[in-house]
Coordinates of C-alpha atoms and ligand atoms in Angstrom, one line a residue:
X1373 CA 69.5 35.1 128.0
X1374 CA 69.0 36.7 131.4
X1375 CA 66.1 39.2 132.0
X1376 CA 64.5 41.2 134.7
X1377 CA 60.8 41.5 135.1
X1378 CA 60.2 44.9 136.6
X1379 CA 56.9 46.3 137.8
X1380 CA 54.9 47.1 140.9
X1381 CA 53.3 44.4 143.1
X1382 CA 50.5 42.7 141.3
X1383 CA 51.8 43.5 137.8
X1384 CA 51.9 39.8 137.0
X1385 CA 55.7 39.3 137.1
X1386 CA 55.3 35.9 138.8
X1387 CA 52.7 34.6 136.4
X1388 CA 54.7 35.6 133.4
X1389 CA 57.9 34.2 134.9
X1390 CA 56.2 30.8 135.3
X1391 CA 55.2 30.8 131.6
X1392 CA 58.8 31.6 130.5
X1393 CA 60.0 28.7 132.7
X1394 CA 57.6 26.3 131.0
X1395 CA 58.1 27.6 127.5
X1396 CA 61.8 28.5 127.4
X1397 CA 63.5 26.4 130.0
X1398 CA 64.4 29.6 131.8
X1399 CA 65.0 29.7 135.6
X1400 CA 62.8 31.9 137.8
X1401 CA 64.6 33.6 140.6
X1402 CA 62.0 35.2 142.8
X1403 CA 63.5 36.7 146.0
X1404 CA 59.9 36.9 147.4
X1405 CA 59.5 33.1 147.0
X1406 CA 62.9 32.5 148.5
X1407 CA 62.1 34.7 151.5
X1408 CA 58.7 33.0 151.9
X1409 CA 60.4 29.6 151.8
X1410 CA 62.9 30.7 154.5
X1411 CA 60.0 31.8 156.6
X1412 CA 58.0 28.6 156.3
X1413 CA 61.1 26.5 157.0
X1414 CA 61.7 28.6 160.1
X1415 CA 65.3 29.6 159.4
X1416 CA 66.9 32.4 161.5
X1417 CA 66.8 34.6 158.5
X1418 CA 63.2 33.7 157.7
X1419 CA 62.2 34.7 161.3
X1420 CA 64.1 38.0 161.0
X1421 CA 62.3 39.1 157.8
X1422 CA 58.8 37.9 158.6
X1423 CA 57.5 41.1 160.2
X1424 CA 59.1 43.3 157.5
X1425 CA 57.4 41.3 154.8
X1426 CA 54.0 41.4 156.4
X1427 CA 54.3 45.2 156.7
X1428 CA 55.1 45.4 153.0
X1429 CA 58.5 46.9 153.6
X1430 CA 61.8 45.9 151.9
X1431 CA 64.2 43.5 153.6
X1432 CA 67.9 44.5 153.5
X1433 CA 69.9 44.6 150.3
X1434 CA 72.5 42.3 152.0
X1435 CA 70.0 39.5 152.5
X1436 CA 68.5 39.5 149.0
X1437 CA 71.8 39.9 147.3
X1438 CA 73.1 36.9 149.2
X1439 CA 70.1 34.8 148.1
X1440 CA 70.7 35.7 144.4
X1441 CA 74.4 35.2 144.6
X1442 CA 73.8 31.6 145.9
X1443 CA 71.5 30.8 143.0
X1444 CA 74.0 32.0 140.3
X1445 CA 76.5 29.4 141.5
X1446 CA 74.1 26.7 140.1
X1447 CA 72.8 25.7 136.7
X1448 CA 72.0 28.7 134.4
X1449 CA 69.5 26.7 132.2
X1450 CA 68.0 28.8 129.4
X1451 CA 68.8 32.0 131.4
X1452 CA 67.5 33.6 134.5
X1453 CA 64.3 35.6 135.0
X1454 CA 64.8 38.0 137.9
X1455 CA 61.4 38.4 139.4
X1456 CA 61.1 40.9 142.3
X1457 CA 64.9 41.5 142.2
X1458 CA 66.5 44.0 142.0
X1459 CA 64.3 46.4 143.9
X1460 CA 66.8 49.1 144.8
X1461 CA 69.7 50.8 143.0
X1462 CA 72.2 49.0 145.3
X1463 CA 70.7 45.7 144.3
X1464 CA 70.9 46.6 140.6
X1465 CA 74.6 47.5 140.9
X1466 CA 75.2 44.2 142.8
X1467 CA 73.4 42.2 140.2
X1468 CA 75.5 43.7 137.4
X1469 CA 78.6 42.7 139.3
X1470 CA 77.4 39.2 140.1
X1471 CA 76.5 38.5 136.5
X1472 CA 79.8 39.8 135.3
X1473 CA 81.6 37.6 137.8
X1474 CA 79.8 34.6 136.3
X1475 CA 80.7 35.7 132.7
X1476 CA 77.2 36.6 131.7
X1477 CA 75.0 39.7 131.5
X1478 CA 71.5 41.1 131.3
X1479 CA 69.7 41.0 127.9
X1480 CA 66.6 42.9 128.8
X1481 CA 64.8 44.6 131.6
X1482 CA 61.1 44.2 130.8
X1483 CA 59.0 46.9 132.5
X1484 CA 55.4 45.8 132.9
X1485 CA 53.0 48.8 132.4
X1486 CA 49.9 48.7 134.7
X1487 CA 47.8 51.2 136.6
X1488 CA 47.4 51.3 140.4
X1489 CA 43.6 50.6 140.4
X1490 CA 44.2 47.3 138.6
X1491 CA 46.9 46.4 141.1
X1492 CA 44.7 46.7 144.1
X1493 CA 42.0 44.6 142.4
X1494 CA 44.4 42.0 141.3
X1495 CA 46.2 41.6 144.6
X1496 CA 43.2 41.5 146.9
X1497 CA 41.7 38.8 144.6
X1498 CA 44.9 36.7 144.3
X1499 CA 45.5 33.2 145.6
X1500 CA 48.0 30.5 144.7
X1501 CA 48.2 26.7 144.8
X1502 CA 50.1 25.8 148.0
X1503 CA 51.8 22.9 146.1
X1504 CA 52.9 24.2 142.7
X1505 CA 52.4 27.9 143.0
X1506 CA 49.9 28.3 140.2
X1507 CA 48.3 31.7 140.5
X1508 CA 44.5 32.2 140.6
X1509 CA 42.4 35.4 140.7
X1510 CA 38.8 35.4 142.1
X1511 CA 37.6 37.5 139.1
X1512 CA 39.7 36.6 136.0
X1513 CA 40.9 33.0 136.9
X1514 CA 38.9 31.5 139.8
X1515 CA 40.0 28.4 141.6
X1516 CA 38.5 25.3 139.8
X1517 CA 35.0 24.4 140.9
X1518 CA 36.2 20.9 141.9
X1519 CA 38.6 22.4 144.4
X1520 CA 41.7 21.0 142.6
X1521 CA 44.5 22.9 141.1
X1522 CA 44.3 22.9 137.3
X1523 CA 48.1 22.5 137.1
X1524 CA 48.9 19.8 139.7
X1525 CA 45.6 18.6 141.2
X1526 CA 46.4 19.6 144.8
X1527 CA 43.6 21.1 146.8
X1528 CA 45.5 23.4 149.1
X1529 CA 45.1 27.1 148.1
X1530 CA 46.8 30.0 149.9
X1531 CA 46.5 33.7 150.1
X1532 CA 49.6 35.7 151.0
X1533 CA 49.6 37.4 154.4
X1534 CA 50.8 40.7 152.7
X1535 CA 48.0 40.7 150.1
X1536 CA 45.8 43.1 152.0
X1537 CA 45.1 46.7 151.4
X1538 CA 47.2 48.2 154.2
X1539 CA 50.3 46.2 153.3
X1540 CA 49.7 46.8 149.6
X1541 CA 49.8 50.6 150.2
X1542 CA 53.2 50.3 151.8
X1543 CA 54.4 48.0 149.0
X1544 CA 53.3 50.4 146.4
X1545 CA 55.0 53.3 148.2
X1546 CA 58.2 51.2 148.5
X1547 CA 58.0 50.5 144.8
X1548 CA 57.6 54.1 143.8
X1549 CA 60.3 55.4 146.2
X1550 CA 63.0 52.7 145.9
X1551 CA 62.3 50.5 142.8
X1552 CA 60.9 52.8 140.1
X1553 CA 64.3 54.7 139.9
X1554 CA 65.5 51.4 138.3
X1555 CA 63.5 52.3 135.2
X1556 CA 65.8 55.3 134.6
X1557 CA 68.8 53.2 135.5
X1558 CA 68.1 50.4 132.9
X1559 CA 67.0 53.0 130.4
X1560 CA 70.4 54.6 130.7
X1561 CA 72.0 51.2 130.3
X1562 CA 70.1 50.7 127.1
X1563 CA 68.2 47.5 127.9
X1564 CA 64.8 48.7 129.1
X1565 CA 61.7 47.5 127.2
X1566 CA 58.1 48.4 128.1
X1567 CA 55.4 45.8 127.7
X1568 CA 51.7 46.4 128.4
X1569 CA 50.8 44.4 131.5
X1570 CA 47.1 44.9 131.7
X1571 CA 45.8 42.5 129.1
X1572 CA 45.0 38.8 129.3
X1573 CA 47.9 36.6 130.5
X1574 CA 48.6 35.3 126.9
X1575 CA 48.5 38.8 125.4
X1576 CA 51.0 40.0 128.0
X1577 CA 53.1 36.9 127.3
X1578 CA 53.1 37.7 123.6
X1579 CA 54.4 41.2 124.3
X1580 CA 57.3 39.7 126.3
X1581 CA 58.0 37.1 123.7
X1582 CA 58.2 39.8 121.0
X1583 CA 60.9 41.5 123.0
X1584 CA 62.8 38.2 123.7
X1585 CA 62.7 37.2 120.0
X1586 CA 63.6 40.6 118.7
Ligands
AMP2085 P1 57.2 39.7 146.3 O1 56.8 38.2 146.3 O2 58.2 39.9 145.2 O3 56.0 40.6 146.2 O4 58.0 40.0 147.6 C1 57.3 39.9 148.9 C2 58.1 40.7 150.0 O5 59.4 40.1 150.1 C3 58.3 42.1 149.6 O6 57.2 43.0 150.0 C4 59.5 42.4 150.5 O7 59.2 42.5 151.9 C5 60.3 41.1 150.3 N1 61.2 41.2 149.1 C6 61.2 40.4 148.0 N2 62.1 40.7 147.1 C7 62.8 41.7 147.7 C8 64.0 42.5 147.3 N3 64.5 42.3 146.1 N4 64.4 43.5 148.1 C9 63.9 43.7 149.3 N5 62.8 43.0 149.8 C10 62.3 42.0 149.0

């Protein structure tokens, strides 16, 4: 079963995707993570996208579609969770074609419902474990007092360069201008499902599970 998690930055897509990986053997495909990996390993593409990402703008469709295409050549596990992809109508069309080429399709597009005030608060408070990617929040899920990640025990926490108010404003504008039209697109295709995204992590997860098990 392949799904898209759709929502603005800070909606909790990555956190929920990680739960689905653990609980359902699904494979998380986060184009944001792939681009950050390309940057930190210093590839030519990584260097090309660095300034665009820091500004909060979208990288080209061609680059992200290429990244996703590569991943679909591999193991499909319990299905893919598309996290942060697609973000434009051109990417959505390309995803449909790539899935069809691989003899599979999209089961659901899960739209996470949140409000902008909550997003600013979540994003500016966000950090992750540099080793395993566990997500922390200064208010709702602070880093453990012993300084060690509760998931893997590493003690290297990171904050994203683009998790600041200025970049977030651009990211939100990009979302409303270029990504939110996908809500209409998937509604018309008949696979859009809304899930409240503002509750506790487990409450949001229960909403997503209810859709997946329906
Ligand atoms: P994310 O981790 O999903 O918030 O993505 C971080 C940044 O990577 C975004 O602000 C964009 O600059 C870039 N990015 C990630 N996914 C995409 C995508 N599907 N299309 C264009 N740019 C993307």
